[in-house]
PDB file of C-alpha atoms in Angstrom:
ATOM      1  CA  UNK A   1      -2.499 163.327 -26.707  1.00 68.00           C
ATOM      2  CA  UNK A   2      -5.621 163.250 -28.909  1.00 76.00           C
ATOM      3  CA  UNK A   3      -8.754 164.082 -26.955  1.00 88.00           C
ATOM      4  CA  UNK A   4     -11.301 162.204 -29.281  1.00 90.00           C
ATOM      5  CA  UNK A   5     -10.980 158.556 -30.026  1.00 92.00           C
ATOM      6  CA  UNK A   6     -12.364 156.069 -32.689  1.00 94.00           C
ATOM      7  CA  UNK A   7     -12.846 152.420 -32.221  1.00 96.00           C
ATOM      8  CA  UNK A   8     -14.383 149.808 -34.388  1.00 97.00           C
ATOM      9  CA  UNK A   9     -16.307 146.909 -32.957  1.00 98.00           C
ATOM     10  CA  UNK A  10     -17.040 143.866 -34.953  1.00 98.00           C
ATOM     11  CA  UNK A  11     -19.137 140.720 -34.430  1.00 97.00           C
ATOM     12  CA  UNK A  12     -17.105 137.809 -33.236  1.00 95.00           C
ATOM     13  CA  UNK A  13     -19.129 135.321 -35.528  1.00 94.00           C
ATOM     14  CA  UNK A  14     -18.541 137.352 -38.551  1.00 93.00           C
ATOM     15  CA  UNK A  15     -16.499 135.460 -41.207  1.00 94.00           C
ATOM     16  CA  UNK A  16     -13.194 137.040 -42.381  1.00 94.00           C
ATOM     17  CA  UNK A  17     -14.714 138.807 -45.461  1.00 94.00           C
ATOM     18  CA  UNK A  18     -17.785 139.860 -43.733  1.00 94.00           C
ATOM     19  CA  UNK A  19     -15.693 141.311 -40.934  1.00 95.00           C
ATOM     20  CA  UNK A  20     -13.370 143.153 -43.421  1.00 95.00           C
ATOM     21  CA  UNK A  21     -16.102 144.637 -45.493  1.00 94.00           C
ATOM     22  CA  UNK A  22     -17.716 145.798 -42.172  1.00 95.00           C
ATOM     23  CA  UNK A  23     -14.799 147.480 -40.975  1.00 95.00           C
ATOM     24  CA  UNK A  24     -14.210 149.211 -44.452  1.00 94.00           C
ATOM     25  CA  UNK A  25     -17.744 150.456 -44.467  1.00 93.00           C
ATOM     26  CA  UNK A  26     -17.621 151.730 -41.000  1.00 94.00           C
ATOM     27  CA  UNK A  27     -14.258 153.476 -41.812  1.00 90.00           C
ATOM     28  CA  UNK A  28     -15.774 155.253 -44.834  1.00 89.00           C
ATOM     29  CA  UNK A  29     -18.635 156.492 -42.503  1.00 88.00           C
ATOM     30  CA  UNK A  30     -16.197 157.800 -39.892  1.00 84.00           C
ATOM     31  CA  UNK A  31     -13.936 159.443 -42.429  1.00 81.00           C
ATOM     32  CA  UNK A  32     -16.957 161.142 -44.289  1.00 83.00           C
ATOM     33  CA  UNK A  33     -18.687 162.330 -41.093  1.00 84.00           C
ATOM     34  CA  UNK A  34     -15.411 163.647 -39.284  1.00 82.00           C
ATOM     35  CA  UNK A  35     -13.297 165.608 -41.726  1.00 76.00           C
ATOM     36  CA  UNK A  36     -10.992 166.501 -38.918  1.00 81.00           C
ATOM     37  CA  UNK A  37      -9.923 162.970 -38.678  1.00 84.00           C
ATOM     38  CA  UNK A  38      -8.077 162.894 -42.009  1.00 87.00           C
ATOM     39  CA  UNK A  39      -4.607 164.619 -42.148  1.00 88.00           C
ATOM     40  CA  UNK A  40      -3.368 166.583 -45.127  1.00 92.00           C
ATOM     41  CA  UNK A  41      -1.902 164.824 -48.280  1.00 95.00           C
ATOM     42  CA  UNK A  42       1.843 164.000 -47.916  1.00 96.00           C
ATOM     43  CA  UNK A  43       4.797 163.303 -50.122  1.00 96.00           C
ATOM     44  CA  UNK A  44       7.514 160.727 -49.771  1.00 96.00           C
ATOM     45  CA  UNK A  45      11.286 161.181 -50.360  1.00 97.00           C
ATOM     46  CA  UNK A  46      10.866 160.895 -54.184  1.00 97.00           C
ATOM     47  CA  UNK A  47       8.034 163.624 -54.053  1.00 96.00           C
ATOM     48  CA  UNK A  48       5.384 161.177 -54.945  1.00 97.00           C
ATOM     49  CA  UNK A  49       2.074 162.207 -53.255  1.00 96.00           C
ATOM     50  CA  UNK A  50       0.307 160.153 -50.815  1.00 97.00           C
ATOM     51  CA  UNK A  51      -3.487 160.976 -50.051  1.00 93.00           C
ATOM     52  CA  UNK A  52      -3.992 161.963 -46.166  1.00 90.00           C
ATOM     53  CA  UNK A  53      -4.569 159.039 -43.709  1.00 89.00           C
ATOM     54  CA  UNK A  54      -6.542 159.003 -40.477  1.00 88.00           C
ATOM     55  CA  UNK A  55      -4.646 160.958 -37.652  1.00 88.00           C
ATOM     56  CA  UNK A  56      -6.195 158.635 -35.064  1.00 87.00           C
ATOM     57  CA  UNK A  57      -5.361 154.993 -34.210  1.00 90.00           C
ATOM     58  CA  UNK A  58      -8.367 152.870 -34.754  1.00 92.00           C
ATOM     59  CA  UNK A  59      -8.424 149.839 -32.318  1.00 95.00           C
ATOM     60  CA  UNK A  60     -10.466 147.126 -33.894  1.00 96.00           C
ATOM     61  CA  UNK A  61     -12.193 145.376 -31.125  1.00 97.00           C
ATOM     62  CA  UNK A  62     -14.586 142.300 -30.964  1.00 97.00           C
ATOM     63  CA  UNK A  63     -17.703 141.523 -29.177  1.00 97.00           C
ATOM     64  CA  UNK A  64     -20.515 138.753 -29.613  1.00 97.00           C
ATOM     65  CA  UNK A  65     -23.084 139.905 -32.164  1.00 95.00           C
ATOM     66  CA  UNK A  66     -25.802 139.577 -29.606  1.00 94.00           C
ATOM     67  CA  UNK A  67     -24.037 142.272 -27.546  1.00 96.00           C
ATOM     68  CA  UNK A  68     -23.681 144.843 -30.374  1.00 97.00           C
ATOM     69  CA  UNK A  69     -27.315 146.237 -29.843  1.00 96.00           C
ATOM     70  CA  UNK A  70     -26.608 146.841 -26.310  1.00 95.00           C
ATOM     71  CA  UNK A  71     -23.190 148.574 -26.686  1.00 97.00           C
ATOM     72  CA  UNK A  72     -25.030 150.808 -29.470  1.00 97.00           C
ATOM     73  CA  UNK A  73     -27.870 151.566 -26.972  1.00 96.00           C
ATOM     74  CA  UNK A  74     -24.949 152.440 -24.266  1.00 97.00           C
ATOM     75  CA  UNK A  75     -23.146 154.519 -26.605  1.00 97.00           C
ATOM     76  CA  UNK A  76     -26.320 156.467 -27.580  1.00 97.00           C
ATOM     77  CA  UNK A  77     -26.584 157.676 -23.938  1.00 97.00           C
ATOM     78  CA  UNK A  78     -23.496 159.913 -24.730  1.00 97.00           C
ATOM     79  CA  UNK A  79     -24.583 162.911 -26.803  1.00 96.00           C
ATOM     80  CA  UNK A  80     -21.062 163.499 -27.705  1.00 96.00           C
ATOM     81  CA  UNK A  81     -20.467 159.906 -29.143  1.00 96.00           C
ATOM     82  CA  UNK A  82     -21.232 159.671 -32.909  1.00 95.00           C
ATOM     83  CA  UNK A  83     -22.187 156.079 -33.922  1.00 96.00           C
ATOM     84  CA  UNK A  84     -21.972 154.413 -37.053  1.00 95.00           C
ATOM     85  CA  UNK A  85     -23.315 150.986 -37.590  1.00 96.00           C
ATOM     86  CA  UNK A  86     -23.312 148.100 -40.022  1.00 95.00           C
ATOM     87  CA  UNK A  87     -26.284 145.675 -39.872  1.00 95.00           C
ATOM     88  CA  UNK A  88     -27.811 142.707 -41.724  1.00 93.00           C
ATOM     89  CA  UNK A  89     -30.155 144.950 -43.609  1.00 95.00           C
ATOM     90  CA  UNK A  90     -27.417 146.688 -45.324  1.00 93.00           C
ATOM     91  CA  UNK A  91     -25.298 143.686 -46.140  1.00 91.00           C
ATOM     92  CA  UNK A  92     -28.349 141.914 -47.806  1.00 92.00           C
ATOM     93  CA  UNK A  93     -29.590 144.948 -49.735  1.00 93.00           C
ATOM     94  CA  UNK A  94     -28.400 145.458 -53.342  1.00 93.00           C
ATOM     95  CA  UNK A  95     -28.764 149.074 -53.264  1.00 95.00           C
ATOM     96  CA  UNK A  96     -28.563 152.024 -50.886  1.00 94.00           C
ATOM     97  CA  UNK A  97     -32.234 152.760 -51.535  1.00 96.00           C
ATOM     98  CA  UNK A  98     -33.195 149.209 -50.965  1.00 95.00           C
ATOM     99  CA  UNK A  99     -31.337 149.185 -47.620  1.00 94.00           C
ATOM    100  CA  UNK A 100     -33.064 152.477 -46.563  1.00 95.00           C
ATOM    101  CA  UNK A 101     -36.521 151.298 -47.503  1.00 96.00           C
ATOM    102  CA  UNK A 102     -36.145 148.002 -45.736  1.00 96.00           C
ATOM    103  CA  UNK A 103     -34.415 149.509 -42.765  1.00 96.00           C
ATOM    104  CA  UNK A 104     -37.434 151.965 -42.445  1.00 96.00           C
ATOM    105  CA  UNK A 105     -39.908 148.978 -42.009  1.00 96.00           C
ATOM    106  CA  UNK A 106     -37.469 147.284 -39.551  1.00 96.00           C
ATOM    107  CA  UNK A 107     -38.169 147.200 -35.818  1.00 95.00           C
ATOM    108  CA  UNK A 108     -35.053 148.263 -33.844  1.00 92.00           C
ATOM    109  CA  UNK A 109     -35.191 145.127 -31.876  1.00 92.00           C
ATOM    110  CA  UNK A 110     -34.977 143.191 -35.183  1.00 94.00           C
ATOM    111  CA  UNK A 111     -31.857 144.814 -36.348  1.00 95.00           C
ATOM    112  CA  UNK A 112     -28.887 142.491 -36.114  1.00 95.00           C
ATOM    113  CA  UNK A 113     -25.625 144.214 -35.908  1.00 96.00           C
ATOM    114  CA  UNK A 114     -22.310 143.270 -37.554  1.00 96.00           C
ATOM    115  CA  UNK A 115     -20.327 146.200 -36.266  1.00 97.00           C
ATOM    116  CA  UNK A 116     -20.078 149.586 -34.732  1.00 97.00           C
ATOM    117  CA  UNK A 117     -17.871 152.446 -35.142  1.00 96.00           C
ATOM    118  CA  UNK A 118     -17.668 155.117 -32.260  1.00 97.00           C
ATOM    119  CA  UNK A 119     -16.164 158.505 -32.337  1.00 95.00           C
ATOM    120  CA  UNK A 120     -16.131 160.915 -29.405  1.00 94.00           C
ATOM    121  CA  UNK A 121     -14.231 161.985 -26.206  1.00 95.00           C
ATOM    122  CA  UNK A 122     -11.851 159.336 -25.031  1.00 94.00           C
ATOM    123  CA  UNK A 123     -13.276 159.023 -21.776  1.00 95.00           C
ATOM    124  CA  UNK A 124     -16.904 158.411 -23.196  1.00 97.00           C
ATOM    125  CA  UNK A 125     -15.820 155.968 -25.882  1.00 97.00           C
ATOM    126  CA  UNK A 126     -13.548 154.079 -23.181  1.00 96.00           C
ATOM    127  CA  UNK A 127     -16.644 153.694 -20.904  1.00 96.00           C
ATOM    128  CA  UNK A 128     -18.502 151.798 -23.503  1.00 97.00           C
ATOM    129  CA  UNK A 129     -15.679 149.822 -25.065  1.00 96.00           C
ATOM    130  CA  UNK A 130     -13.065 149.635 -22.528  1.00 90.00           C
ATOM    131  CA  UNK A 131     -13.629 146.028 -21.506  1.00 92.00           C
ATOM    132  CA  UNK A 132     -13.738 144.537 -24.988  1.00 97.00           C
ATOM    133  CA  UNK A 133     -10.650 142.576 -26.397  1.00 97.00           C
ATOM    134  CA  UNK A 134      -8.871 143.287 -29.583  1.00 96.00           C
ATOM    135  CA  UNK A 135     -10.030 141.613 -32.665  1.00 94.00           C
ATOM    136  CA  UNK A 136      -7.374 139.090 -33.606  1.00 88.00           C
TER     137      UNK A 136
END
């Protein structure tokens, strides 16, 4: 059994394209910050190469957008949980530099989250997300 867990939490209200984009961006963040989560490259029966995939199942959960900030704050109380977030500032920016500049001038209470990705010990992640339903 894996001791760590990854989950994505996407805002209920996000339209499908925005939800998929949020999940993809959060997945890239998880993979780039946690090298141990991607397994080695593999080959199929013909010998064709396939790049490594995530070794963890990643449940995609949902929550009201208004609840994401409090979920993020709760996750932040656990030093061992890594938090990746996607917010309106990032979605509306044309470049990473623009997003970074705008975000640096945005008060935390004014950030509207579209999704979160959490990675850490199973018990800690479950304590934050255990009551959330699957995204369907």
